[in-house]
PDB file of C-alpha atoms in Angstrom:
ATOM      1  CA  GLY A 137      87.437  65.287 128.841  1.00 56.00           C
ATOM      2  CA  GLN A 138      90.710  66.905 129.788  1.00 67.00           C
ATOM      3  CA  ASN A 139      94.051  67.060 128.001  1.00 89.00           C
ATOM      4  CA  ILE A 140      97.075  68.043 130.027  1.00 95.00           C
ATOM      5  CA  ASP A 141     100.410  68.141 128.221  1.00 96.00           C
ATOM      6  CA  GLN A 142     103.894  68.632 129.575  1.00 97.00           C
ATOM      7  CA  PRO A 143     107.319  67.618 128.265  1.00 97.00           C
ATOM      8  CA  THR A 144     108.494  64.169 129.239  1.00 96.00           C
ATOM      9  CA  GLU A 145     112.007  65.035 130.267  1.00 97.00           C
ATOM     10  CA  MET A 146     114.342  68.009 130.722  1.00 97.00           C
ATOM     11  CA  THR A 147     117.990  68.307 131.656  1.00 97.00           C
ATOM     12  CA  ALA A 148     119.608  71.325 133.281  1.00 96.00           C
ATOM     13  CA  THR A 149     122.809  72.278 135.045  1.00 97.00           C
ATOM     14  CA  GLU A 150     123.191  72.901 138.762  1.00 97.00           C
ATOM     15  CA  GLY A 151     122.720  76.620 139.498  1.00 97.00           C
ATOM     16  CA  ALA A 152     120.774  77.250 136.306  1.00 97.00           C
ATOM     17  CA  ILE A 153     117.082  77.949 135.700  1.00 97.00           C
ATOM     18  CA  VAL A 154     114.572  75.537 134.185  1.00 97.00           C
ATOM     19  CA  GLN A 155     111.044  76.282 132.986  1.00 98.00           C
ATOM     20  CA  ILE A 156     108.531  73.429 132.755  1.00 98.00           C
ATOM     21  CA  ASN A 157     105.532  74.187 130.575  1.00 98.00           C
ATOM     22  CA  CYS A 158     102.062  72.733 130.933  1.00 98.00           C
ATOM     23  CA  THR A 159      99.140  73.228 128.562  1.00 97.00           C
ATOM     24  CA  TYR A 160      95.639  72.084 129.310  1.00 95.00           C
ATOM     25  CA  GLN A 161      92.223  71.874 127.697  1.00 92.00           C
ATOM     26  CA  THR A 162      89.320  71.527 130.069  1.00 85.00           C
ATOM     27  CA  SER A 163      85.870  72.885 130.775  1.00 80.00           C
ATOM     28  CA  GLY A 164      85.023  74.344 134.152  1.00 82.00           C
ATOM     29  CA  PHE A 165      88.627  75.143 135.092  1.00 87.00           C
ATOM     30  CA  ASN A 166      89.017  76.023 138.747  1.00 86.00           C
ATOM     31  CA  GLY A 167      92.738  75.987 139.383  1.00 92.00           C
ATOM     32  CA  LEU A 168      96.096  74.416 138.584  1.00 95.00           C
ATOM     33  CA  PHE A 169      98.499  72.686 140.947  1.00 95.00           C
ATOM     34  CA  TRP A 170     102.155  71.742 140.649  1.00 97.00           C
ATOM     35  CA  TYR A 171     103.575  68.795 142.556  1.00 98.00           C
ATOM     36  CA  GLN A 172     107.101  67.432 142.923  1.00 98.00           C
ATOM     37  CA  GLN A 173     107.691  63.697 143.069  1.00 97.00           C
ATOM     38  CA  HIS A 174     111.039  62.055 143.807  1.00 96.00           C
ATOM     39  CA  ALA A 175     111.463  58.499 142.578  1.00 92.00           C
ATOM     40  CA  GLY A 176     109.654  56.037 144.819  1.00 89.00           C
ATOM     41  CA  GLU A 177     108.108  58.760 146.954  1.00 91.00           C
ATOM     42  CA  ALA A 178     104.752  60.510 147.273  1.00 92.00           C
ATOM     43  CA  PRO A 179     103.953  63.637 145.252  1.00 96.00           C
ATOM     44  CA  THR A 180     104.373  66.762 147.392  1.00 96.00           C
ATOM     45  CA  PHE A 181     102.511  70.027 146.856  1.00 95.00           C
ATOM     46  CA  LEU A 182     104.490  72.927 145.397  1.00 96.00           C
ATOM     47  CA  SER A 183     102.052  75.603 144.234  1.00 95.00           C
ATOM     48  CA  TYR A 184      98.509  76.519 143.275  1.00 93.00           C
ATOM     49  CA  ASN A 185      97.324  79.100 140.704  1.00 95.00           C
ATOM     50  CA  VAL A 186      93.738  80.095 140.036  1.00 91.00           C
ATOM     51  CA  LEU A 187      94.141  83.682 138.781  1.00 93.00           C
ATOM     52  CA  ASP A 188      96.353  84.808 135.918  1.00 96.00           C
ATOM     53  CA  GLY A 189      99.844  85.774 136.924  1.00 96.00           C
ATOM     54  CA  LEU A 190     102.916  84.657 138.757  1.00 96.00           C
ATOM     55  CA  GLU A 191     103.061  83.078 142.221  1.00 93.00           C
ATOM     56  CA  GLU A 192     106.527  83.060 143.785  1.00 94.00           C
ATOM     57  CA  LYS A 193     107.693  80.774 146.564  1.00 90.00           C
ATOM     58  CA  GLY A 194     111.406  80.981 147.178  1.00 94.00           C
ATOM     59  CA  ARG A 195     113.292  79.326 144.330  1.00 96.00           C
ATOM     60  CA  PHE A 196     110.067  78.092 142.724  1.00 96.00           C
ATOM     61  CA  SER A 197     107.532  80.205 140.816  1.00 97.00           C
ATOM     62  CA  SER A 198     104.404  79.212 138.932  1.00 98.00           C
ATOM     63  CA  PHE A 199     102.609  81.160 136.232  1.00 98.00           C
ATOM     64  CA  LEU A 200      99.110  80.804 134.838  1.00 97.00           C
ATOM     65  CA  SER A 201      97.303  82.172 131.785  1.00 97.00           C
ATOM     66  CA  ARG A 202      93.694  81.006 131.844  1.00 94.00           C
ATOM     67  CA  SER A 203      92.885  82.438 128.417  1.00 94.00           C
ATOM     68  CA  LYS A 204      95.740  80.456 126.851  1.00 95.00           C
ATOM     69  CA  GLY A 205      95.283  77.288 128.924  1.00 95.00           C
ATOM     70  CA  TYR A 206      98.938  77.521 129.872  1.00 96.00           C
ATOM     71  CA  SER A 207     101.058  77.334 132.978  1.00 98.00           C
ATOM     72  CA  TYR A 208     104.737  77.014 133.747  1.00 98.00           C
ATOM     73  CA  LEU A 209     106.814  76.120 136.756  1.00 98.00           C
ATOM     74  CA  LEU A 210     110.115  77.967 137.063  1.00 98.00           C
ATOM     75  CA  LEU A 211     112.904  76.483 139.134  1.00 97.00           C
ATOM     76  CA  LYS A 212     115.778  78.854 139.885  1.00 97.00           C
ATOM     77  CA  GLU A 213     119.262  78.206 141.288  1.00 97.00           C
ATOM     78  CA  LEU A 214     118.883  74.534 140.580  1.00 97.00           C
ATOM     79  CA  GLN A 215     120.227  72.092 143.141  1.00 97.00           C
ATOM     80  CA  MET A 216     120.967  68.407 142.690  1.00 97.00           C
ATOM     81  CA  LYS A 217     118.077  67.578 145.017  1.00 97.00           C
ATOM     82  CA  ASP A 218     115.682  69.199 142.507  1.00 98.00           C
ATOM     83  CA  SER A 219     116.106  66.151 140.261  1.00 98.00           C
ATOM     84  CA  ALA A 220     112.573  64.756 140.336  1.00 98.00           C
ATOM     85  CA  SER A 221     109.351  64.543 138.355  1.00 98.00           C
ATOM     86  CA  TYR A 222     107.157  67.619 138.278  1.00 98.00           C
ATOM     87  CA  LEU A 223     103.441  67.057 137.878  1.00 98.00           C
ATOM     88  CA  CYS A 224     100.952  69.579 136.548  1.00 97.00           C
ATOM     89  CA  ALA A 225      97.351  68.963 137.689  1.00 96.00           C
ATOM     90  CA  VAL A 226      94.057  70.692 136.967  1.00 94.00           C
ATOM     91  CA  ILE A 227      91.012  70.890 139.231  1.00 90.00           C
ATOM     92  CA  LYS A 228      87.594  71.468 137.689  1.00 82.00           C
ATOM     93  CA  ALA A 229      85.496  72.311 140.744  1.00 71.00           C
ATOM     94  CA  ALA A 230      86.044  72.899 144.429  1.00 58.00           C
ATOM     95  CA  GLY A 231      86.745  69.660 146.260  1.00 57.00           C
ATOM     96  CA  ASN A 232      86.686  67.659 143.075  1.00 74.00           C
ATOM     97  CA  LYS A 233      89.468  65.457 141.856  1.00 85.00           C
ATOM     98  CA  LEU A 234      92.786  66.597 140.449  1.00 91.00           C
ATOM     99  CA  THR A 235      93.583  65.422 136.929  1.00 93.00           C
ATOM    100  CA  PHE A 236      97.321  65.047 136.386  1.00 96.00           C
ATOM    101  CA  GLY A 237      99.540  65.370 133.371  1.00 96.00           C
ATOM    102  CA  GLY A 238     102.126  62.717 132.671  1.00 96.00           C
ATOM    103  CA  GLY A 239     104.850  64.540 134.577  1.00 97.00           C
ATOM    104  CA  THR A 240     108.163  66.052 133.512  1.00 98.00           C
ATOM    105  CA  ARG A 241     111.311  64.320 134.722  1.00 97.00           C
ATOM    106  CA  VAL A 242     113.992  66.905 135.447  1.00 98.00           C
ATOM    107  CA  LEU A 243     117.589  65.802 135.692  1.00 97.00           C
ATOM    108  CA  VAL A 244     120.008  68.256 137.274  1.00 97.00           C
ATOM    109  CA  LYS A 245     123.643  67.704 136.285  1.00 97.00           C
ATOM    110  CA  PRO A 246     126.687  69.088 138.094  1.00 95.00           C
TER     111      PRO A 246
ATOM    112  CA  ASP B 204     100.301  64.456 162.782  1.00 55.00           C
ATOM    113  CA  THR B 205     102.163  61.907 160.696  1.00 75.00           C
ATOM    114  CA  GLY B 206     100.483  62.641 157.385  1.00 92.00           C
ATOM    115  CA  VAL B 207      98.696  60.145 155.163  1.00 96.00           C
ATOM    116  CA  SER B 208      99.741  56.569 155.839  1.00 96.00           C
ATOM    117  CA  GLN B 209      99.192  53.545 153.643  1.00 97.00           C
ATOM    118  CA  ASP B 210      99.566  49.884 154.385  1.00 97.00           C
ATOM    119  CA  PRO B 211     101.187  47.725 153.126  1.00 97.00           C
ATOM    120  CA  ARG B 212     104.035  49.489 151.331  1.00 96.00           C
ATOM    121  CA  HIS B 213     104.533  46.563 148.996  1.00 97.00           C
ATOM    122  CA  LYS B 214     102.316  43.672 147.981  1.00 98.00           C
ATOM    123  CA  ILE B 215     103.208  40.786 145.699  1.00 98.00           C
ATOM    124  CA  THR B 216     100.347  38.517 144.737  1.00 98.00           C
ATOM    125  CA  LYS B 217      99.528  35.867 142.197  1.00 97.00           C
ATOM    126  CA  ARG B 218      97.095  36.486 139.407  1.00 97.00           C
ATOM    127  CA  GLY B 219      93.546  35.715 140.484  1.00 97.00           C
ATOM    128  CA  GLN B 220      94.052  36.512 144.168  1.00 98.00           C
ATOM    129  CA  ASN B 221      92.252  39.272 146.031  1.00 98.00           C
ATOM    130  CA  VAL B 222      94.151  42.100 147.720  1.00 98.00           C
ATOM    131  CA  THR B 223      93.115  44.875 150.085  1.00 98.00           C
ATOM    132  CA  PHE B 224      94.964  48.099 150.832  1.00 98.00           C
ATOM    133  CA  ARG B 225      94.383  50.512 153.685  1.00 98.00           C
ATOM    134  CA  CYS B 226      94.727  54.289 153.860  1.00 98.00           C
ATOM    135  CA  ASP B 227      94.655  56.450 156.972  1.00 97.00           C
ATOM    136  CA  PRO B 228      94.217  60.106 156.005  1.00 96.00           C
ATOM    137  CA  ILE B 229      95.269  63.184 157.937  1.00 95.00           C
ATOM    138  CA  SER B 230      92.858  63.181 160.857  1.00 91.00           C
ATOM    139  CA  GLU B 231      90.941  66.404 160.234  1.00 86.00           C
ATOM    140  CA  HIS B 232      90.618  65.856 156.468  1.00 91.00           C
ATOM    141  CA  ASN B 233      87.150  64.948 155.241  1.00 91.00           C
ATOM    142  CA  ARG B 234      88.083  64.207 151.625  1.00 92.00           C
ATOM    143  CA  LEU B 235      89.949  61.068 150.630  1.00 95.00           C
ATOM    144  CA  TYR B 236      91.146  60.107 147.155  1.00 96.00           C
ATOM    145  CA  TRP B 237      92.567  56.978 145.530  1.00 97.00           C
ATOM    146  CA  TYR B 238      94.888  57.201 142.529  1.00 97.00           C
ATOM    147  CA  ARG B 239      96.885  54.671 140.545  1.00 97.00           C
ATOM    148  CA  GLN B 240     100.306  55.425 139.074  1.00 97.00           C
ATOM    149  CA  THR B 241     102.444  53.412 136.693  1.00 95.00           C
ATOM    150  CA  LEU B 242     106.112  54.026 135.962  1.00 92.00           C
ATOM    151  CA  GLY B 243     106.784  57.254 134.112  1.00 90.00           C
ATOM    152  CA  GLN B 244     103.155  58.369 134.208  1.00 94.00           C
ATOM    153  CA  GLY B 245     101.180  60.822 136.306  1.00 95.00           C
ATOM    154  CA  PRO B 246      98.667  59.570 138.890  1.00 96.00           C
ATOM    155  CA  GLU B 247      95.303  58.471 137.450  1.00 95.00           C
ATOM    156  CA  PHE B 248      92.173  59.187 139.461  1.00 94.00           C
ATOM    157  CA  LEU B 249      90.226  56.168 140.686  1.00 95.00           C
ATOM    158  CA  THR B 250      87.683  57.383 143.239  1.00 95.00           C
ATOM    159  CA  TYR B 251      87.066  59.846 146.036  1.00 93.00           C
ATOM    160  CA  PHE B 252      85.075  60.193 149.246  1.00 94.00           C
ATOM    161  CA  GLN B 253      83.710  63.075 151.201  1.00 91.00           C
ATOM    162  CA  ASN B 254      83.375  61.729 154.723  1.00 92.00           C
ATOM    163  CA  GLU B 255      81.845  58.254 154.226  1.00 93.00           C
ATOM    164  CA  ALA B 256      80.118  59.047 150.910  1.00 93.00           C
ATOM    165  CA  GLN B 257      81.790  57.853 147.717  1.00 92.00           C
ATOM    166  CA  LEU B 258      81.135  60.771 145.365  1.00 90.00           C
ATOM    167  CA  GLU B 259      82.844  59.745 142.161  1.00 89.00           C
ATOM    168  CA  LYS B 260      84.320  56.652 140.537  1.00 91.00           C
ATOM    169  CA  SER B 261      86.478  56.651 137.443  1.00 90.00           C
ATOM    170  CA  ARG B 262      85.529  54.559 134.445  1.00 87.00           C
ATOM    171  CA  LEU B 263      88.982  53.027 134.957  1.00 79.00           C
ATOM    172  CA  LEU B 264      87.578  51.313 138.025  1.00 83.00           C
ATOM    173  CA  SER B 265      86.224  47.993 136.841  1.00 86.00           C
ATOM    174  CA  ASP B 266      83.798  45.855 138.808  1.00 91.00           C
ATOM    175  CA  ARG B 267      86.775  44.088 140.358  1.00 95.00           C
ATOM    176  CA  PHE B 268      87.690  47.240 142.293  1.00 96.00           C
ATOM    177  CA  SER B 269      85.792  48.440 145.334  1.00 95.00           C
ATOM    178  CA  ALA B 270      86.581  51.133 147.869  1.00 96.00           C
ATOM    179  CA  GLU B 271      85.009  51.901 151.214  1.00 96.00           C
ATOM    180  CA  ARG B 272      85.296  54.493 153.923  1.00 96.00           C
ATOM    181  CA  PRO B 273      82.813  53.176 156.448  1.00 91.00           C
ATOM    182  CA  LYS B 274      83.207  55.703 159.257  1.00 87.00           C
ATOM    183  CA  GLY B 275      84.563  58.590 157.279  1.00 86.00           C
ATOM    184  CA  SER B 276      88.074  58.009 158.595  1.00 92.00           C
ATOM    185  CA  PHE B 277      90.291  55.272 157.100  1.00 96.00           C
ATOM    186  CA  SER B 278      89.565  53.777 153.694  1.00 98.00           C
ATOM    187  CA  THR B 279      90.178  50.419 152.043  1.00 98.00           C
ATOM    188  CA  LEU B 280      90.646  49.590 148.370  1.00 98.00           C
ATOM    189  CA  GLU B 281      90.025  45.988 147.373  1.00 97.00           C
ATOM    190  CA  ILE B 282      90.954  44.408 144.050  1.00 97.00           C
ATOM    191  CA  GLN B 283      89.358  41.051 143.331  1.00 97.00           C
ATOM    192  CA  ARG B 284      90.746  38.461 140.920  1.00 97.00           C
ATOM    193  CA  THR B 285      93.887  40.477 140.291  1.00 97.00           C
ATOM    194  CA  GLU B 286      95.365  40.660 136.797  1.00 96.00           C
ATOM    195  CA  GLN B 287      98.898  41.497 135.713  1.00 96.00           C
ATOM    196  CA  GLY B 288      97.654  44.822 134.396  1.00 95.00           C
ATOM    197  CA  ASP B 289      96.740  45.813 137.951  1.00 96.00           C
ATOM    198  CA  SER B 290     100.445  46.067 138.821  1.00 97.00           C
ATOM    199  CA  ALA B 291     100.998  49.706 139.776  1.00 97.00           C
ATOM    200  CA  MET B 292     101.514  52.076 142.680  1.00 97.00           C
ATOM    201  CA  TYR B 293      98.229  52.813 144.456  1.00 98.00           C
ATOM    202  CA  LEU B 294      98.282  56.250 146.036  1.00 98.00           C
ATOM    203  CA  CYS B 295      95.915  57.619 148.629  1.00 98.00           C
ATOM    204  CA  ALA B 296      95.514  61.331 149.285  1.00 96.00           C
ATOM    205  CA  SER B 297      93.427  63.475 151.596  1.00 95.00           C
ATOM    206  CA  SER B 298      92.417  67.108 151.755  1.00 92.00           C
ATOM    207  CA  SER B 299      90.535  69.360 154.098  1.00 87.00           C
ATOM    208  CA  GLY B 300      88.167  70.343 151.304  1.00 72.00           C
ATOM    209  CA  GLN B 301      88.053  73.908 152.613  1.00 69.00           C
ATOM    210  CA  GLY B 302      88.110  76.376 149.758  1.00 66.00           C
ATOM    211  CA  ASN B 303      89.211  75.822 146.224  1.00 61.00           C
ATOM    212  CA  ASN B 304      92.902  75.618 146.918  1.00 72.00           C
ATOM    213  CA  SER B 305      93.205  72.978 149.614  1.00 83.00           C
ATOM    214  CA  PRO B 306      95.923  70.749 148.205  1.00 89.00           C
ATOM    215  CA  LEU B 307      95.870  66.976 148.223  1.00 92.00           C
ATOM    216  CA  HIS B 308      98.370  65.389 150.603  1.00 94.00           C
ATOM    217  CA  PHE B 309      99.579  62.030 149.351  1.00 96.00           C
ATOM    218  CA  GLY B 310     100.708  58.943 151.184  1.00 96.00           C
ATOM    219  CA  ASN B 311     103.772  56.973 150.082  1.00 94.00           C
ATOM    220  CA  GLY B 312     101.598  54.467 148.253  1.00 96.00           C
ATOM    221  CA  THR B 313     101.206  50.704 148.074  1.00 97.00           C
ATOM    222  CA  ARG B 314     103.201  49.096 145.282  1.00 97.00           C
ATOM    223  CA  LEU B 315     101.309  46.105 143.889  1.00 98.00           C
ATOM    224  CA  THR B 316     103.011  43.449 141.790  1.00 98.00           C
ATOM    225  CA  VAL B 317     100.827  40.766 140.252  1.00 98.00           C
ATOM    226  CA  THR B 318     102.768  37.725 139.032  1.00 97.00           C
TER     227      THR B 318
END
């Protein structure tokens, strides 16, 4: 089976930085995705990591350590519109299903 | 391209009734996925198709659930004899399936309420 753990909720201030951690236990790991989901809307793709290291995309970065079963999503220069749930998801094999964690609800305060 | 579309957006039904949802994936995508999501939780995998072939079904999918993708384009998810526990958001997603990192693109979902 797969265990994917991430914090339930985080609060941060506009302009600040927030780091959302995700740990996973799975066999046959083939990559990790991060999605953003605003309330009542579809999840939207943010990033994909398959090799160890940091992937940067504007204000968002994602890090992966395969040996530790660990990833984080870093959100910089937080804006009010970043208030959303952030979903960590693992893929075991090419084209196979994504298995999601429970999501981390981030609340950005002024 | 308008992305993944799902119909209806909302469905309210009485316990015991059958319901059917439709998903139209992004046109060039050959993989199609169904997920279920309840409030405050991440999406749970239900089933997926490559073209018209249903390749995997979750153990969450009881005999009351059936999904089809007859021509490898749109898909339908039917729930028979609905129960209150079936109330959830049903999400459809598609991907091109090219390479390991082709992301899933989700539709806005069908919210089912069983009374």
